[in-house]
XYZ file of C-alpha atoms in Angstrom:
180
model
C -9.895 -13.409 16.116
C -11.309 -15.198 12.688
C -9.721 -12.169 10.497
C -6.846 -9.385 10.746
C -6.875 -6.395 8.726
C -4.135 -3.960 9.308
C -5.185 -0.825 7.709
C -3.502 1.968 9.530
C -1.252 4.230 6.954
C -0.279 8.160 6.420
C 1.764 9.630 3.587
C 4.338 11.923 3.580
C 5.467 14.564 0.702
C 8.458 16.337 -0.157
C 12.120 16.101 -0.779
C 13.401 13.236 1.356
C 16.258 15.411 2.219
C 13.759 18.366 3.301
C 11.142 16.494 5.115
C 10.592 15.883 8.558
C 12.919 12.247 10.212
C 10.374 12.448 13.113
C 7.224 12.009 11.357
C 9.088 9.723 8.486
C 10.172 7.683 11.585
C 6.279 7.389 13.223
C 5.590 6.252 9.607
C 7.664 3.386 9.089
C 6.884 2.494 12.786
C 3.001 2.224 11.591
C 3.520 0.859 7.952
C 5.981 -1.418 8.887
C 6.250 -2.529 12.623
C 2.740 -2.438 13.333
C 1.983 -4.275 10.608
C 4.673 -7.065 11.235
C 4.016 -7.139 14.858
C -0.363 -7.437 14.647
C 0.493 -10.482 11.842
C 3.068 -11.712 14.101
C 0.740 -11.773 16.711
C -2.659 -12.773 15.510
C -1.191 -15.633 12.902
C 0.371 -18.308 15.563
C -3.165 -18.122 17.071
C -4.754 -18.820 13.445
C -2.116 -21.267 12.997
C -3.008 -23.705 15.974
C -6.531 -23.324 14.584
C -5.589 -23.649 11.267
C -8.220 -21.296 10.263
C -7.802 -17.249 9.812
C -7.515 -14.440 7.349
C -5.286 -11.484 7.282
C -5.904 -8.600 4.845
C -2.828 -5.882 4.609
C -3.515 -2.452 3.173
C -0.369 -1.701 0.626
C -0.939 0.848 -2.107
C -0.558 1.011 -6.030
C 2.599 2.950 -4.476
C 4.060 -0.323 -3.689
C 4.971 -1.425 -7.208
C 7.469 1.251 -8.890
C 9.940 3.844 -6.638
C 8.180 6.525 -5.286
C 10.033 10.333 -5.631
C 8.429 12.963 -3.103
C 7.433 9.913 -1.000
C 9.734 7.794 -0.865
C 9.087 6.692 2.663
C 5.940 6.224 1.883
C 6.487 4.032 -1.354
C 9.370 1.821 0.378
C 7.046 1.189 3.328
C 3.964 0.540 0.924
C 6.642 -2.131 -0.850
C 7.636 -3.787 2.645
C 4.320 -4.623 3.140
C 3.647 -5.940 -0.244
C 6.650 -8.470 -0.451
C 5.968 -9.108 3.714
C 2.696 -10.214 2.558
C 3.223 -12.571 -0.177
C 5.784 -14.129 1.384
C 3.786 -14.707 4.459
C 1.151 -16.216 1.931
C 3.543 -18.284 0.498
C 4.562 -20.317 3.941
C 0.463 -20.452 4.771
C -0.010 -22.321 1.392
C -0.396 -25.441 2.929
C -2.655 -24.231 5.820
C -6.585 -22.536 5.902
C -5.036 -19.363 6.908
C -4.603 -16.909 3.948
C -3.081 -13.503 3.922
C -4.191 -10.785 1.513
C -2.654 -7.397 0.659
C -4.665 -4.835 -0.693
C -2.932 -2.259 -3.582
C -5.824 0.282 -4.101
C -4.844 3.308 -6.398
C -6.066 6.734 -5.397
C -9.203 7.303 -3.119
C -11.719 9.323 -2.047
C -10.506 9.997 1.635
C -8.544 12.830 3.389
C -4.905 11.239 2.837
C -4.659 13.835 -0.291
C -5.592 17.041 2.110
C -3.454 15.440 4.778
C -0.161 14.621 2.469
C -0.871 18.303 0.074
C -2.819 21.478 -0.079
C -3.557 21.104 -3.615
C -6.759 19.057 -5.199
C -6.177 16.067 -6.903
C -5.709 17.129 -10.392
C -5.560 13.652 -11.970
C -8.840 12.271 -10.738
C -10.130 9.911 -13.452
C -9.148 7.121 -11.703
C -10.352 7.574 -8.021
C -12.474 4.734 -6.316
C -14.765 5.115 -3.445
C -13.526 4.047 -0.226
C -16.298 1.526 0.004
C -15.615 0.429 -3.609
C -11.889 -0.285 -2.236
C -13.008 -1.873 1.340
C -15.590 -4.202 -1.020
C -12.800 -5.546 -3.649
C -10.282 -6.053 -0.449
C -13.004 -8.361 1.655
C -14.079 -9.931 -1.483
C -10.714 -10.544 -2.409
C -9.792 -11.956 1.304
C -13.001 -14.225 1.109
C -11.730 -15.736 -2.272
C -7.693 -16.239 -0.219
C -6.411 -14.249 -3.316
C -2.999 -13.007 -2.299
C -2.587 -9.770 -3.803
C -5.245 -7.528 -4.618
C -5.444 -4.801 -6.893
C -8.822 -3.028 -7.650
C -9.125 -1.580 -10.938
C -7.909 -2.153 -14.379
C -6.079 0.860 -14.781
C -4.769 0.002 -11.633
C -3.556 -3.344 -12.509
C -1.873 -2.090 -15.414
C -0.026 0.610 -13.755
C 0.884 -2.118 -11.363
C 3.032 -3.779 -13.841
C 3.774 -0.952 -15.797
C 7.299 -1.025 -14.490
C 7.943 -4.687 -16.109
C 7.504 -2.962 -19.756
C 9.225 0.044 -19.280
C 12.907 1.154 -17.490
C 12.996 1.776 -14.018
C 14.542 4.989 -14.741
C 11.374 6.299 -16.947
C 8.889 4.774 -14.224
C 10.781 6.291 -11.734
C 10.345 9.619 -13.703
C 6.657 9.182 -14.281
C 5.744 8.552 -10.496
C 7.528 11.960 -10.102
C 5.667 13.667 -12.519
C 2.300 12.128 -11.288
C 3.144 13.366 -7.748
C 4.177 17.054 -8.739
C 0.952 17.499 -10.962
C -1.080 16.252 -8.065
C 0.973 17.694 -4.884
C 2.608 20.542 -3.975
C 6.171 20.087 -5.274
């Protein structure tokens, strides 16, 4: 296997105290196990070659606390800091891990996570846009990609601002697009 990419994901909305352990358990299972155990796997073999690529599918969710999905959010942030920290003992090798932080995109997660259309949908990519900027990006051995420039600034919107306000505005950008 020349190149990894772990893209298997679901999200999750509602009240953590309200929604369901079983299928919040199945998630973390996927987002996180899976993911640890296919790198896990696949990298000691790119390692004795020294030669590989791994891309990771994160989320824009990965970057600020996530109210109404907070399951899916914390997982989303495992693999982020999983992934750059994997990068960061490969430096010295010609394996490279990527993680890939699209924002919102055209595919059924909304219908599967809410009944309600996407009301804020000026900044939805394609899922081929996305798939194109996360090979490219794995190609180039950049660690952590992020497709978009509204996404990159939303990325490190939490740097400029308190937590407590991002925190806040994640909430409100879930209840205007979700069922709350």
């Amino acid at each position: 296997i020349d190149i990894l990419i772990n893209n298997a994901g679901f999200g999750l909305f509602g009240k953590f105290y309200n929604t369901n352990w079983e299928v919040e358990k199945k998630m973390i299972m996927l987002h996180v196990l899976c993911t640890t155990e296919m790198t896990k796997l696949f990298l000691k073999d790119m390692i004795k070659r020294n030669n590989g690529k791994i891309l990771n599918m994160s989320s824009l969710a990965a970057f600020q606390p996530g109210p109404l999905m907070s399951i899916y959010y914390s997982t989303k942030t495992y693999i982020l800091h999983f992934s750059e920290a994997i990068a960061n003992e490969l430096k010295d090798t010609s394996v490279s891990i990527t993680v890939l932080c699209p924002g919102q995109t055209k595919t059924d997660f909304q219908r599967k996570v809410s009944s309600k259309k996407v009301k804020i949908s000026f900044n939805i990519s394609s899922a081929k846009e996305v798939a194109e900027y996360g090979y490219n990006a794995l190609k180039k051995g950049k660690v952590v990609a992020v497709p978009g420039l509204f996404n990159k600034i939303l990325s490190s919107i939490h740097r400029f601002i308190p937590r407590s306000f991002a925190t806040r505005l994640m909430r409100k950008i879930q209840e205007k697009n979700r069922d709350s």
